[in-house]
Coordinates of C-alpha atoms and ligand atoms in Angstrom, one line a residue:
X195 CA -22.5 8.9 8.5
X196 CA -21.3 5.4 7.5
X197 CA -19.2 3.7 10.2
X198 CA -16.5 1.4 9.1
X199 CA -16.0 -1.6 11.5
X200 CA -13.2 -3.9 12.4
X201 CA -13.5 -7.5 11.3
X202 CA -12.4 -9.7 14.1
X203 CA -13.2 -13.4 14.7
X204 CA -15.6 -13.4 11.8
X205 CA -17.6 -10.4 13.1
X206 CA -17.9 -6.8 12.2
X207 CA -17.2 -4.9 15.5
X208 CA -16.6 -1.5 16.9
X209 CA -13.1 -0.7 18.2
X210 CA -12.6 -1.4 21.9
X211 CA -12.0 2.3 22.6
X212 CA -15.3 3.2 20.8
X213 CA -13.4 6.0 19.1
X214 CA -13.4 6.8 15.4
X215 CA -11.3 8.8 13.0
X216 CA -12.7 11.0 10.3
X217 CA -12.4 9.5 6.8
X218 CA -12.2 12.0 4.0
X219 CA -13.3 12.0 0.4
X220 CA -10.2 13.7 -1.1
X221 CA -12.2 14.9 -4.1
X222 CA -14.4 17.1 -1.9
X223 CA -12.2 17.6 1.1
X224 CA -15.1 16.5 3.3
X225 CA -15.5 13.8 5.9
X226 CA -17.8 11.1 4.5
X227 CA -17.4 8.2 6.8
X228 CA -15.8 7.1 10.1
X229 CA -12.9 4.8 10.6
X230 CA -12.2 2.8 13.8
X231 CA -9.4 4.3 15.9
X232 CA -8.3 0.9 17.1
X233 CA -5.4 0.2 19.4
X234 CA -3.4 -2.7 20.9
X235 CA -6.6 -4.1 22.5
X236 CA -8.2 -4.7 19.2
X237 CA -4.9 -6.2 17.8
X238 CA -4.9 -8.5 20.9
X239 CA -8.5 -9.7 20.1
X240 CA -7.6 -10.2 16.5
X241 CA -4.5 -12.2 17.3
X242 CA -6.3 -14.4 19.7
X243 CA -8.9 -15.2 17.1
X244 CA -6.3 -15.8 14.5
X245 CA -4.4 -18.2 16.8
X246 CA -7.5 -20.2 17.4
X247 CA -8.5 -20.3 13.7
X248 CA -5.0 -21.4 12.8
X249 CA -5.5 -24.9 14.3
X250 CA -8.0 -25.8 11.6
X251 CA -7.2 -23.4 8.7
X252 CA -3.5 -24.6 8.6
X253 CA -4.5 -28.2 8.2
X254 CA -7.5 -27.7 5.9
X255 CA -7.0 -29.4 2.5
X256 CA -5.5 -26.9 0.1
X257 CA -8.3 -27.4 -2.4
X258 CA -10.9 -26.5 0.3
X259 CA -9.0 -23.3 1.2
X260 CA -8.8 -22.7 -2.5
X261 CA -12.5 -23.0 -3.0
X262 CA -13.3 -20.5 -0.2
X263 CA -10.8 -18.0 -1.8
X264 CA -12.3 -18.4 -5.2
X265 CA -15.7 -17.7 -3.7
X266 CA -14.3 -14.5 -2.3
X267 CA -12.9 -13.5 -5.7
X268 CA -16.3 -14.3 -7.3
X269 CA -18.1 -12.0 -4.9
X270 CA -15.7 -9.2 -5.4
X271 CA -16.3 -9.6 -9.1
X272 CA -20.1 -9.5 -8.5
X273 CA -19.6 -6.2 -6.6
X274 CA -17.1 -4.7 -9.0
X275 CA -19.1 -1.5 -9.5
X276 CA -19.7 -0.9 -5.8
X277 CA -16.0 -1.5 -4.9
X278 CA -14.7 0.6 -7.8
X279 CA -16.8 3.6 -6.8
X280 CA -15.9 3.1 -3.1
X281 CA -12.2 3.0 -4.0
X282 CA -12.5 6.1 -6.1
X283 CA -14.3 8.1 -3.3
X284 CA -12.0 6.9 -0.6
X285 CA -8.7 7.4 -2.5
X286 CA -9.4 10.1 -5.1
X287 CA -8.4 8.0 -8.1
X288 CA -10.6 8.0 -11.3
X289 CA -13.4 5.5 -11.0
X290 CA -12.7 4.0 -14.4
X291 CA -9.1 3.2 -13.2
X292 CA -10.5 1.3 -10.1
X293 CA -13.1 -0.4 -12.3
X294 CA -10.8 -1.5 -15.1
X295 CA -7.5 -1.9 -13.4
X296 CA -7.3 -2.2 -9.6
X297 CA -10.4 -4.1 -8.5
X298 CA -10.0 -6.6 -11.3
X299 CA -6.4 -7.0 -10.1
X300 CA -7.6 -7.6 -6.5
X301 CA -9.7 -10.4 -8.0
X302 CA -6.7 -11.8 -9.9
X303 CA -4.6 -11.7 -6.7
X304 CA -7.1 -13.8 -4.8
X305 CA -7.6 -16.2 -7.8
X306 CA -3.9 -16.5 -8.5
X307 CA -2.9 -17.5 -5.0
X308 CA -6.1 -19.4 -4.3
X309 CA -5.2 -21.7 -7.2
X310 CA -1.4 -21.5 -6.7
X311 CA -1.8 -23.4 -3.4
X312 CA -3.1 -26.4 -5.4
X313 CA 0.2 -26.5 -7.4
X314 CA 2.6 -25.6 -4.6
X315 CA 5.2 -28.2 -4.0
X316 CA 8.4 -28.6 -2.0
X317 CA 11.8 -29.8 -2.9
X318 CA 13.6 -33.2 -2.4
X319 CA 17.4 -33.5 -2.2
X320 CA 18.5 -37.1 -2.7
X321 CA 22.0 -38.2 -1.6
X322 CA 22.4 -41.3 -3.8
X323 CA 23.2 -44.4 -1.8
X324 CA 22.9 -42.5 1.5
X325 CA 19.8 -40.6 2.3
X326 CA 17.0 -38.5 0.9
X327 CA 16.2 -35.0 2.2
X328 CA 12.8 -33.6 1.7
X329 CA 11.5 -30.1 2.6
X330 CA 8.3 -29.7 4.4
X331 CA 6.8 -26.2 3.9
X332 CA 4.3 -25.4 6.7
X333 CA 2.4 -22.2 7.3
X334 CA 4.1 -19.8 9.8
X335 CA 1.1 -19.1 12.1
X336 CA -0.4 -15.7 12.6
X337 CA 1.1 -13.1 10.2
X338 CA 0.7 -9.3 10.0
X339 CA -0.1 -7.6 6.7
X340 CA 0.2 -3.8 6.7
X341 CA -0.6 -1.9 3.5
X342 CA -0.7 1.7 2.2
X343 CA -3.3 4.1 0.7
X344 CA -2.3 4.4 -2.9
X345 CA -3.7 1.1 -4.3
X346 CA -5.8 0.1 -1.3
X347 CA -7.6 -3.2 -2.2
X348 CA -5.0 -4.2 -4.8
X349 CA -2.1 -4.1 -2.4
X350 CA -4.2 -5.4 0.5
X351 CA -5.1 -8.6 -1.4
X352 CA -1.6 -8.9 -2.8
X353 CA -0.5 -9.6 0.7
X354 CA -3.4 -11.5 2.4
X355 CA -4.0 -13.8 -0.6
X356 CA -0.7 -15.7 -0.4
X357 CA -0.7 -15.6 3.4
X358 CA -4.2 -17.2 3.6
X359 CA -3.6 -19.6 0.7
X360 CA -0.5 -21.1 2.3
X361 CA -2.5 -21.7 5.5
X362 CA -1.7 -18.8 7.8
X363 CA -4.2 -16.7 9.7
X364 CA -3.9 -12.9 9.3
X365 CA -4.1 -9.8 11.3
X366 CA -4.2 -7.0 8.7
X367 CA -4.2 -3.3 8.8
X368 CA -5.1 -1.2 5.8
X369 CA -4.2 2.5 5.7
X370 CA -6.5 4.6 7.8
X371 CA -6.5 7.0 4.9
X372 CA -8.3 4.4 2.7
X373 CA -10.1 1.9 4.8
X374 CA -13.3 1.5 2.9
X375 CA -12.7 -1.4 0.4
X376 CA -11.0 -3.5 3.1
X377 CA -14.2 -3.1 5.1
X378 CA -16.3 -4.1 2.1
X379 CA -14.0 -7.1 1.7
X380 CA -14.7 -8.1 5.3
X381 CA -18.4 -8.2 4.4
X382 CA -17.6 -10.3 1.4
X383 CA -15.5 -12.7 3.5
X384 CA -18.4 -13.3 5.8
X385 CA -20.7 -13.9 2.8
X386 CA -18.2 -16.3 1.3
X387 CA -18.0 -18.4 4.4
X388 CA -14.4 -17.7 5.4
X389 CA -14.1 -19.4 8.8
X390 CA -14.0 -17.0 11.7
X391 CA -10.6 -15.7 12.8
X392 CA -8.8 -16.7 9.6
X393 CA -8.6 -13.1 8.4
X394 CA -8.9 -10.2 10.9
X395 CA -8.9 -6.6 9.8
X396 CA -8.0 -3.9 12.4
X397 CA -8.5 -0.4 11.2
X398 CA -6.6 2.6 12.7
X399 CA -3.4 4.6 12.8
X400 CA 0.0 3.2 11.9
X401 CA 1.7 4.2 15.2
X402 CA -1.1 2.5 17.2
X403 CA -2.4 -0.5 15.2
X404 CA 0.5 -1.0 12.9
X405 CA 3.1 -0.9 15.7
X406 CA 0.9 -3.1 17.9
X407 CA 1.0 -5.7 15.1
X408 CA 4.7 -5.3 14.7
X409 CA 5.5 -5.8 18.4
X410 CA 3.1 -8.6 19.1
X411 CA 4.9 -11.7 20.1
X412 CA 2.4 -14.1 18.6
X413 CA 2.6 -12.5 15.1
X414 CA 5.5 -14.3 13.5
X415 CA 5.9 -12.5 10.2
X416 CA 5.2 -9.0 8.9
X417 CA 4.5 -8.2 5.3
X418 CA 4.6 -4.5 4.9
X419 CA 4.2 -2.1 2.0
X420 CA 4.7 1.6 2.6
X421 CA 7.3 4.3 3.1
X422 CA 11.0 3.6 3.6
X423 CA 11.0 5.4 7.0
X424 CA 8.1 3.3 8.3
X425 CA 9.8 0.2 6.9
X426 CA 13.0 1.0 8.9
X427 CA 11.0 1.5 12.1
X428 CA 9.2 -1.9 11.6
X429 CA 12.6 -3.6 10.9
X430 CA 14.1 -2.0 14.1
X431 CA 11.3 -3.6 16.2
X432 CA 10.8 -6.9 14.4
X433 CA 14.4 -7.9 13.6
X434 CA 15.5 -8.5 17.2
X435 CA 12.3 -10.5 17.6
X436 CA 13.5 -12.7 14.7
X437 CA 10.3 -12.2 12.8
X438 CA 10.2 -12.9 9.1
X439 CA 10.0 -9.6 7.2
X440 CA 9.0 -8.6 3.7
X441 CA 9.4 -4.9 3.2
X442 CA 8.2 -3.2 0.0
X443 CA 9.2 0.4 0.3
X444 CA 9.6 3.7 -1.6
X445 CA 11.0 4.4 -5.0
X446 CA 12.4 7.2 -7.2
X447 CA 12.3 5.4 -10.5
X448 CA 14.2 6.4 -13.6
X449 CA 12.8 6.4 -17.1
X450 CA 15.7 6.2 -19.5
X451 CA 14.8 7.2 -23.1
X452 CA 17.2 6.8 -26.0
X453 CA 16.9 8.6 -29.3
X454 CA 16.4 5.3 -31.1
X455 CA 13.1 4.5 -29.3
X456 CA 9.7 4.2 -30.9
X457 CA 8.9 7.8 -30.1
X458 CA 5.1 7.7 -30.1
X459 CA 4.8 4.5 -28.1
X460 CA 7.3 5.9 -25.6
X461 CA 5.5 9.2 -25.3
X462 CA 2.1 7.6 -24.5
X463 CA 3.5 5.2 -22.0
X464 CA 5.7 7.9 -20.4
X465 CA 2.5 9.9 -19.8
X466 CA 1.0 6.9 -18.1
X467 CA 4.1 6.0 -16.1
X468 CA 4.3 9.6 -14.9
X469 CA 0.7 10.4 -14.0
X470 CA -1.4 7.3 -13.7
X471 CA -3.2 7.4 -10.3
X472 CA -1.9 11.0 -9.8
X473 CA 1.6 9.5 -9.8
X474 CA 0.8 7.7 -6.6
X475 CA 2.1 4.3 -7.7
X476 CA 5.4 3.1 -6.3
X477 CA 6.3 2.1 -9.8
X478 CA 5.7 5.4 -11.5
X479 CA 8.8 6.9 -13.2
X480 CA 9.5 10.3 -11.7
X481 CA 12.9 11.0 -13.1
X482 CA 12.8 11.1 -16.9
X483 CA 16.2 11.0 -18.6
X484 CA 16.2 11.8 -22.4
X485 CA 19.1 11.4 -24.8
X486 CA 20.0 15.0 -25.7
X487 CA 19.4 14.7 -29.5
X488 CA 15.7 14.2 -28.9
X489 CA 15.4 16.3 -25.7
X490 CA 13.6 19.3 -27.2
X491 CA 11.3 17.2 -29.3
X492 CA 10.4 15.1 -26.3
X493 CA 9.9 18.1 -24.0
X494 CA 7.5 19.9 -26.4
X495 CA 5.4 16.9 -27.2
X496 CA 5.3 15.7 -23.6
X497 CA 4.3 19.1 -22.1
X498 CA 1.6 19.5 -24.8
X499 CA 0.1 16.2 -23.8
X500 CA 0.4 16.8 -20.1
X501 CA -1.4 20.1 -20.4
X502 CA -4.3 18.4 -22.1
X503 CA -4.9 16.0 -19.2
X504 CA -8.4 16.4 -17.7
X505 CA -8.2 17.0 -14.0
X506 CA -11.3 16.8 -11.7
X507 CA -14.1 14.8 -10.4
X508 CA -12.9 11.2 -10.1
X509 CA -16.3 9.8 -10.7
X510 CA -16.5 11.2 -14.2
X511 CA -15.3 8.9 -17.1
X512 CA -13.6 11.9 -18.7
X513 CA -11.3 12.5 -15.8
X514 CA -7.6 11.5 -16.2
X515 CA -6.2 13.0 -13.1
X516 CA -8.1 12.7 -9.8
X517 CA -7.5 14.0 -6.3
X518 CA -4.5 13.6 -4.1
X519 CA -5.3 11.0 -1.4
X520 CA -5.0 13.2 1.7
X521 CA -4.5 16.8 2.7
X522 CA -1.2 16.0 4.3
X523 CA 0.1 14.3 1.2
X524 CA -1.3 17.1 -1.0
X525 CA 0.7 19.6 1.1
X526 CA 3.8 17.4 0.9
X527 CA 3.6 17.3 -2.9
X528 CA 3.1 21.0 -3.1
X529 CA 6.1 21.6 -0.8
X530 CA 8.3 19.6 -3.2
X531 CA 7.2 21.8 -6.1
X532 CA 8.3 24.8 -4.1
X533 CA 11.6 23.0 -3.3
X534 CA 12.1 22.3 -7.0
X535 CA 11.8 26.0 -7.7
X536 CA 14.2 26.9 -5.0
X537 CA 16.7 24.4 -6.3
X538 CA 16.6 26.2 -9.7
X539 CA 14.1 24.1 -11.6
X540 CA 11.8 25.6 -14.2
X541 CA 8.2 24.4 -14.1
X542 CA 7.2 23.7 -17.7
X543 CA 3.5 22.9 -16.9
X544 CA 1.4 22.4 -13.8
X545 CA 2.9 23.3 -10.4
X546 CA -0.4 24.7 -9.1
X547 CA -3.4 23.4 -7.3
X548 CA -6.7 23.0 -9.1
X549 CA -10.2 23.9 -7.9
X550 CA -12.7 22.1 -10.2
X551 CA -16.1 23.7 -10.5
X552 CA -19.0 22.0 -8.7
X553 CA -18.9 19.3 -6.0
X554 CA -15.1 19.0 -6.1
X555 CA -14.3 22.7 -5.6
X556 CA -12.8 22.0 -2.1
X557 CA -10.9 18.8 -3.2
X558 CA -7.2 18.3 -3.2
X559 CA -6.1 18.5 -6.8
X560 CA -2.7 19.2 -8.3
X561 CA -2.1 19.8 -12.0
X562 CA 0.3 17.3 -13.4
X563 CA 3.7 19.0 -13.2
X564 CA 6.8 18.8 -15.4
X565 CA 10.1 20.4 -14.2
X566 CA 13.4 20.8 -16.0
X567 CA 16.8 22.3 -15.3
X568 CA 17.6 20.4 -12.1
X569 CA 20.8 18.6 -11.3
X570 CA 20.5 14.8 -11.0
X571 CA 21.6 14.9 -7.3
X572 CA 19.4 17.7 -6.0
X573 CA 16.8 16.8 -3.3
X574 CA 13.9 17.0 -5.8
X575 CA 15.7 14.3 -7.9
X576 CA 16.7 12.2 -4.9
X577 CA 13.7 12.1 -2.6
X578 CA 10.4 10.4 -3.2
X579 CA 7.5 12.8 -4.0
X580 CA 4.9 10.2 -4.8
X581 CA 2.6 12.6 -6.7
X582 CA 2.0 14.0 -10.2
X583 CA 5.4 15.6 -10.5
X584 CA 8.2 14.5 -12.8
X585 CA 11.5 16.0 -13.8
X586 CA 13.1 15.8 -17.2
X587 CA 16.9 15.8 -17.7
X588 CA 19.0 15.4 -20.9
X589 CA 21.9 13.0 -21.0
X590 CA 24.7 12.4 -23.5
X591 CA 26.1 8.9 -22.8
X592 CA 25.1 5.5 -21.4
X593 CA 27.6 5.9 -18.6
X594 CA 26.2 9.2 -17.7
X595 CA 22.6 8.1 -17.6
X596 CA 23.4 5.0 -15.6
X597 CA 25.2 7.2 -13.0
X598 CA 22.1 9.5 -12.9
X599 CA 19.7 6.5 -12.6
X600 CA 21.7 4.7 -9.9
X601 CA 22.4 7.9 -7.8
X602 CA 19.4 7.6 -5.4
X603 CA 19.1 5.5 -2.3
X604 CA 16.2 3.7 -3.9
X605 CA 16.1 0.8 -6.4
X606 CA 12.5 -0.3 -7.1
X607 CA 11.8 -0.1 -10.8
X608 CA 13.3 1.4 -14.0
X609 CA 12.0 1.8 -17.5
X610 CA 14.1 1.8 -20.7
X611 CA 13.1 3.0 -24.1
X612 CA 15.4 1.8 -27.0
X613 CA 15.1 -0.3 -30.1
X614 CA 18.7 -1.5 -29.6
X615 CA 18.3 -4.9 -28.0
X616 CA 22.0 -5.2 -27.0
X617 CA 21.9 -1.9 -25.3
X618 CA 18.6 -2.7 -23.6
X619 CA 20.2 -5.9 -22.1
X620 CA 23.3 -4.0 -21.1
X621 CA 21.5 -1.2 -19.3
X622 CA 19.0 -3.6 -17.7
X623 CA 21.8 -5.5 -16.2
X624 CA 23.5 -2.4 -14.9
X625 CA 20.6 -0.4 -13.5
X626 CA 20.2 -1.0 -9.8
X627 CA 16.6 -1.9 -9.3
X628 CA 14.4 -4.9 -8.6
X629 CA 12.3 -4.5 -11.7
X630 CA 13.2 -3.3 -15.2
X631 CA 10.7 -2.6 -18.0
X632 CA 11.9 -2.4 -21.6
X633 CA 9.7 -0.5 -24.0
X634 CA 6.7 -0.9 -21.7
X635 CA 5.6 -0.1 -18.2
X636 CA 3.5 -1.8 -15.5
X637 CA 3.2 -4.9 -17.5
X638 CA 2.8 -7.4 -14.7
X639 CA 2.9 -11.1 -14.6
X640 CA 1.9 -12.2 -11.1
X641 CA 4.4 -15.1 -11.2
X642 CA 7.4 -12.8 -11.4
X643 CA 9.5 -11.6 -8.4
X644 CA 8.3 -8.2 -7.2
X645 CA 10.3 -5.9 -5.0
X646 CA 13.2 -3.5 -4.8
X647 CA 16.9 -3.2 -3.9
X648 CA 18.7 -0.7 -1.7
X649 CA 16.2 1.4 0.4
X650 CA 13.3 0.2 -1.7
X651 CA 12.9 -3.0 0.3
X652 CA 13.9 -6.4 1.5
X653 CA 12.5 -9.6 0.0
X654 CA 10.3 -10.3 -2.9
X655 CA 6.5 -10.7 -3.4
X656 CA 4.8 -12.5 -6.3
X657 CA 4.4 -16.1 -7.4
X658 CA 6.3 -18.7 -5.4
X659 CA 8.4 -16.0 -3.7
X660 CA 5.3 -15.0 -1.7
X661 CA 4.3 -18.6 -1.0
X662 CA 7.8 -19.3 0.2
X663 CA 7.8 -16.2 2.4
X664 CA 4.6 -17.3 4.1
X665 CA 5.8 -20.8 4.8
X666 CA 8.5 -22.2 7.0
X667 CA 10.8 -24.8 5.3
X668 CA 11.8 -27.8 7.4
X669 CA 14.4 -30.2 6.0
X670 CA 13.9 -33.9 6.9
X671 CA 16.7 -36.3 6.2
X672 CA 16.1 -40.0 6.0
X673 CA 18.9 -42.5 5.9
X674 CA 18.4 -45.1 3.3
Ligands
NDP1840 P1 3.4 4.7 5.3 O1 4.7 4.0 5.5 O2 3.1 6.0 5.9 O3 2.2 3.7 5.7 C1 2.0 2.4 5.2 C2 1.2 1.6 6.2 O4 2.0 1.5 7.4 C3 -0.1 2.3 6.6 O5 -1.1 1.3 6.8 C4 0.3 3.0 7.8 O6 -0.8 3.3 8.6 C5 1.2 2.0 8.5 N1 2.1 2.5 9.5 C6 2.5 3.8 9.7 N2 3.4 3.9 10.7 C7 3.5 2.7 11.2 C8 4.3 2.1 12.3 N3 5.0 2.8 13.1 N4 4.3 0.7 12.4 C9 3.5 0.0 11.6 N5 2.7 0.4 10.6 C10 2.8 1.8 10.4 O7 3.2 4.8 3.7 P2 2.0 5.4 2.9 O8 0.7 4.8 3.4 O9 2.2 6.9 3.0 O10 2.3 4.9 1.4 C11 3.1 5.5 0.5 C12 4.5 4.8 0.5 O11 4.3 3.4 0.1 C13 5.4 5.4 -0.6 O12 6.7 5.5 0.0 C14 5.4 4.3 -1.6 O13 6.5 4.3 -2.4 C15 5.3 3.1 -0.8 N6 4.8 2.0 -1.7 C16 5.6 1.0 -2.0 C17 5.2 0.0 -2.8 C18 6.1 -1.2 -3.2 O14 5.6 -2.2 -3.6 N7 7.4 -1.1 -3.0 C19 3.9 0.0 -3.4 C20 3.0 1.1 -3.0 C21 3.5 2.0 -2.1 P3 -1.5 4.8 8.5 O15 -1.8 5.0 7.1 O16 -2.6 4.7 9.4 O17 -0.4 5.7 9.0

């Protein structure tokens, strides 16, 4: 059985404990590899290595850092097929999605920040006749990057790329549910000649490895993506230590559909925004609000299309809906479907588990599920499910739908469908979320600020926001 290894001080190594966790293929429900069950001793080794590497990495000419990062991106590109298949087996997502979307995006993340560092500049604030202030932006030191299981390599690289580009050294922890592509990335980093200790990857459980990173005195900033509850725990520990914190947390995103939208375009994108990656994307729209005059038309057309989605073996090109990433998450999603029924919801399609024939018969599959008849403030409509489950609800007025949309504790993303530009601007300004898509979904420009408001997070990633997060500004004032 394949053993995943930690990547510390430039070397692939066993965890200090010698213990391993089972790593499952969610499409078969079987263990297919072993993941290190690391602990604070491995984090200590990684931090020591990172501190040592920082002395030279932080002062290396940006174009030299850039060149190494571009080499890493090039090698990922060369191994696209291997990485896409690995991601699919580890996470349960369709292989075509990993191959066409996520691994290419990991490449873009590294290229984007690897070249951004060559253009990064700091500010000057002249005081005419008196002085000039200039801002020095220096790397922070050793930083911690903790990422989740839904878009494993994509989100992992989204964090480590700006951290490394701006001269920090990293101790990173991918989710123990999906460690494989981070391990393959470690092999790539070695091949690309990344100096030892610059990036360290410690695999294992959140409460052991993640919390050891969070409490470590020498790790000066934490960039975390994951659930709101975990984010709160990290903030409780890190805030009194005055660590810099970037928290990208959960969501319960509204899709607001007005009768004047381009119906066919809206319908196809709403299918994607509901069920892409089994709905396991923090940006998926899970509460769909439809103007009453088109509610029945939408419901019939949507349910017909959802029923036609092919569920099954993630390695097949024909599969649209793959497996749920873990048994625990599979059970959580199913429990929410039960809750929705108890709360008076009507399941229009899905709502059941699927046992595909053949090699995936023991996998964790859930049919895409559409539920109607729930109040906007019931638990199903307030709590994050993070799976292939959406609710549909009619509305009558803009005021009403805004109240529905803004009623949750989350505020990550919202999608609006209308051909009325004035209304689009009005609602976009009023909806409480960090990201708004109008007549589209998941259209991403890596330069834009990315993140949520309310319990969806603190801080922004993307573009200069990320480069600023991973640097410490120092103002220097010179009297003229
Ligand atoms: P978790 O919060 O459970 O875990 C995220 C990461 O944190 C994992 O690596 C996990 O390790 C680790 N972790 C768990 N406990 C601790 C701890 N006490 N201290 C430090 N680290 C810890 O989230 P999920 O992995 O379940 O991911 C799903 C969540 O992520 C959803 O809520 C989703 O909305 C959110 N998300 C947000 C995004 C955004 O950009 N806002 C993007 C993508 C997802 P382990 O897996 O080993 O437990």
